[in-house]
């Protein structure tokens, strides 16, 4: 199975085009006002049209209500929702039934105890994304540029597809994949020159590194 590469937090036509041309499998758009990567619905609509089926569109939200999700559906028409908050298993099930979209649940990781939620979420989510747990005083749950201890996933037995994120960049993603055996990688701050400012050359370098890692793992 080929490695999935997701570039998240895209907010300009230029950087979105860079990600698409470089071969990103998923492109992520943030709808969460505290984030420096937050998009207006109008900009989300514009960027969504630019994708034109070249990658999966992923809408990132945090504890969003149905009205917010309705607006995102109308503007972006995402292929998948990425939930980065405290959404319950029941909430995810309701969302899938209401909106008919794939769901990726983010599981923040700091210790092995954080993995105890997996059976519940795995019963309803289409994909799990492991991210570093944010500090208690953080104003947002992700995009903080810090990795978690990848060894925590070394013996993971999860039948559901999963990805890793948190502090990834072109120079460390090979090690992250070696330890976690994840089927995908998700990067945001690791391809930025400043918070919320994507750097085209860093996007290209990350995707090149991901593809090189994938090729070297094929026996």
XYZ file of C-alpha atoms in Angstrom:
219
model
C 0.000 0.000 0.000
C 1.386 3.405 -0.930
C 2.164 5.972 1.738
C -0.407 8.747 2.081
C 0.977 12.275 2.351
C -1.204 15.046 3.733
C -0.262 18.705 3.690
C -2.467 20.484 6.226
C -3.257 24.111 6.943
C -3.032 25.327 3.347
C -4.338 28.857 2.922
C -3.128 30.305 -0.390
C -3.587 29.351 -4.011
C 0.186 29.237 -4.534
C 0.972 26.816 -1.723
C -2.043 24.653 -2.509
C -0.882 24.386 -6.114
C 2.605 23.481 -4.921
C 1.223 20.665 -2.770
C -0.957 19.365 -5.583
C 1.778 19.485 -8.204
C 4.238 17.804 -5.835
C 1.844 14.897 -5.419
C 0.122 15.317 -2.065
C -2.594 12.701 -1.576
C -4.579 14.845 0.858
C -4.785 18.601 1.313
C -6.078 19.945 4.610
C -8.010 23.125 5.314
C -8.477 24.464 8.838
C -11.779 25.880 10.024
C -10.925 26.855 13.608
C -10.590 30.587 14.404
C -7.832 30.323 17.081
C -5.492 28.739 14.515
C -3.165 30.898 12.378
C -4.209 28.606 9.530
C -7.942 29.282 9.867
C -9.815 29.893 6.611
C -12.905 31.921 5.934
C -15.674 30.009 4.199
C -15.157 32.173 1.116
C -11.479 31.292 0.862
C -12.257 27.657 1.574
C -14.688 27.661 -1.334
C -12.080 29.181 -3.646
C -9.333 26.749 -2.641
C -11.700 23.795 -2.801
C -12.498 24.571 -6.413
C -8.796 24.703 -7.207
C -8.257 21.096 -6.090
C -10.369 19.670 -8.947
C -10.086 16.070 -7.813
C -6.284 16.023 -7.734
C -6.222 15.155 -4.032
C -8.664 14.430 -1.225
C -9.977 17.561 0.496
C -9.886 17.319 4.277
C -11.682 19.810 6.525
C -10.165 20.148 10.000
C -12.499 21.261 12.787
C -12.503 21.301 16.584
C -15.733 20.432 18.424
C -17.788 21.994 15.634
C -21.571 22.058 15.793
C -23.836 20.923 12.970
C -24.356 24.460 11.670
C -20.597 24.941 11.292
C -20.249 21.603 9.526
C -23.159 22.495 7.240
C -21.347 25.684 6.232
C -18.097 23.809 5.596
C -19.926 21.227 3.491
C -21.478 23.970 1.410
C -18.217 25.865 0.918
C -15.560 23.161 0.591
C -17.496 19.939 -0.095
C -14.747 17.986 1.708
C -14.055 14.333 1.067
C -13.246 13.847 4.733
C -13.681 15.591 8.070
C -10.749 15.638 10.496
C -11.867 16.064 14.113
C -9.288 17.522 16.425
C -11.350 18.145 19.556
C -13.087 16.150 22.263
C -15.687 14.662 19.934
C -17.221 11.499 21.386
C -17.725 8.223 19.564
C -21.475 8.928 19.498
C -20.860 12.387 18.033
C -18.699 10.974 15.253
C -21.346 8.376 14.461
C -24.011 11.081 14.230
C -21.827 13.205 11.951
C -21.160 10.302 9.589
C -24.855 9.570 9.335
C -25.811 13.210 8.807
C -23.113 14.268 6.344
C -22.114 11.025 4.626
C -18.407 11.826 4.691
C -15.387 9.852 5.849
C -14.167 10.748 9.326
C -10.610 10.946 10.633
C -10.307 11.255 14.415
C -7.208 12.802 15.909
C -5.887 11.051 19.005
C -3.443 13.192 21.003
C -0.585 11.155 22.468
C 1.728 11.816 25.393
C 1.701 8.464 27.221
C 0.583 4.905 26.537
C -2.598 5.610 28.506
C -3.734 7.942 25.736
C -4.196 4.942 23.453
C -6.995 3.538 25.622
C -9.576 5.473 23.571
C -8.713 3.628 20.369
C -11.265 0.771 20.508
C -14.163 3.195 20.738
C -13.019 5.513 17.992
C -11.903 2.635 15.765
C -15.472 1.345 15.768
C -16.756 4.419 13.927
C -13.870 6.415 12.395
C -12.483 5.653 8.945
C -8.953 6.642 9.909
C -6.993 7.612 13.024
C -4.424 10.399 13.134
C -1.945 10.333 16.016
C -0.665 13.752 17.069
C 1.335 15.131 19.968
C -0.791 16.121 22.957
C -0.828 19.889 23.343
C 0.354 21.464 26.626
C -2.405 22.337 29.080
C -2.003 26.056 28.447
C -2.145 25.747 24.634
C -4.829 27.700 22.778
C -5.242 25.045 20.088
C -4.911 21.253 20.003
C -2.443 20.846 17.147
C -0.090 22.482 14.678
C 2.390 23.203 17.450
C 5.395 21.580 15.821
C 6.243 19.081 18.560
C 6.582 15.313 18.053
C 5.414 12.672 20.495
C 7.290 9.534 21.518
C 6.875 7.389 18.399
C 7.961 4.301 20.370
C 4.481 4.333 21.912
C 3.101 3.057 18.600
C 5.748 0.398 17.993
C 3.543 -2.534 19.046
C 0.250 -1.022 17.991
C -2.286 -3.540 16.701
C -4.865 -1.383 14.951
C -6.834 -2.747 12.027
C -7.932 0.758 11.026
C -5.677 2.837 8.727
C -3.694 5.413 10.678
C -1.395 8.352 10.109
C 1.093 10.239 12.267
C 1.617 13.969 12.715
C 3.214 16.320 15.199
C 6.607 17.893 14.626
C 7.259 16.063 11.376
C 9.593 17.511 8.751
C 11.590 16.226 5.821
C 14.510 15.110 8.010
C 12.647 13.042 10.607
C 9.693 11.487 8.815
C 11.656 8.360 7.852
C 12.348 7.620 11.518
C 8.717 8.291 12.427
C 7.555 5.819 9.805
C 10.128 3.204 10.811
C 8.920 3.202 14.409
C 5.179 3.660 13.920
C 4.641 1.722 10.668
C 1.979 4.304 9.857
C 0.325 4.311 6.471
C 0.499 8.073 6.168
C 2.079 11.289 7.371
C 0.469 14.654 8.030
C 2.470 17.874 8.186
C 1.606 21.503 8.835
C 4.110 23.540 10.838
C 6.955 21.389 9.481
C 6.558 23.020 6.076
C 6.198 26.606 7.308
C 8.571 29.550 7.474
C 6.376 31.132 10.190
C 3.148 30.038 11.913
C 0.514 29.720 9.195
C 2.923 30.653 6.380
C 3.599 27.663 4.151
C 6.933 27.547 2.315
C 6.678 26.010 -1.187
C 10.205 24.593 -1.137
C 9.596 22.946 2.242
C 6.375 21.392 0.953
C 8.224 19.940 -2.036
C 11.094 18.699 0.142
C 8.702 16.966 2.545
C 6.839 15.152 -0.215
C 10.139 14.153 -1.875
C 11.375 12.738 1.427
C 8.125 10.836 1.937
C 8.299 9.271 -1.507
C 11.964 8.366 -1.039
C 11.139 6.674 2.265
C 8.321 4.766 0.605
C 10.583 3.547 -2.192
C 13.356 2.469 0.151
C 10.895 0.410 2.223
C 9.776 -1.638 -0.771
C 11.526 -4.989 -0.836
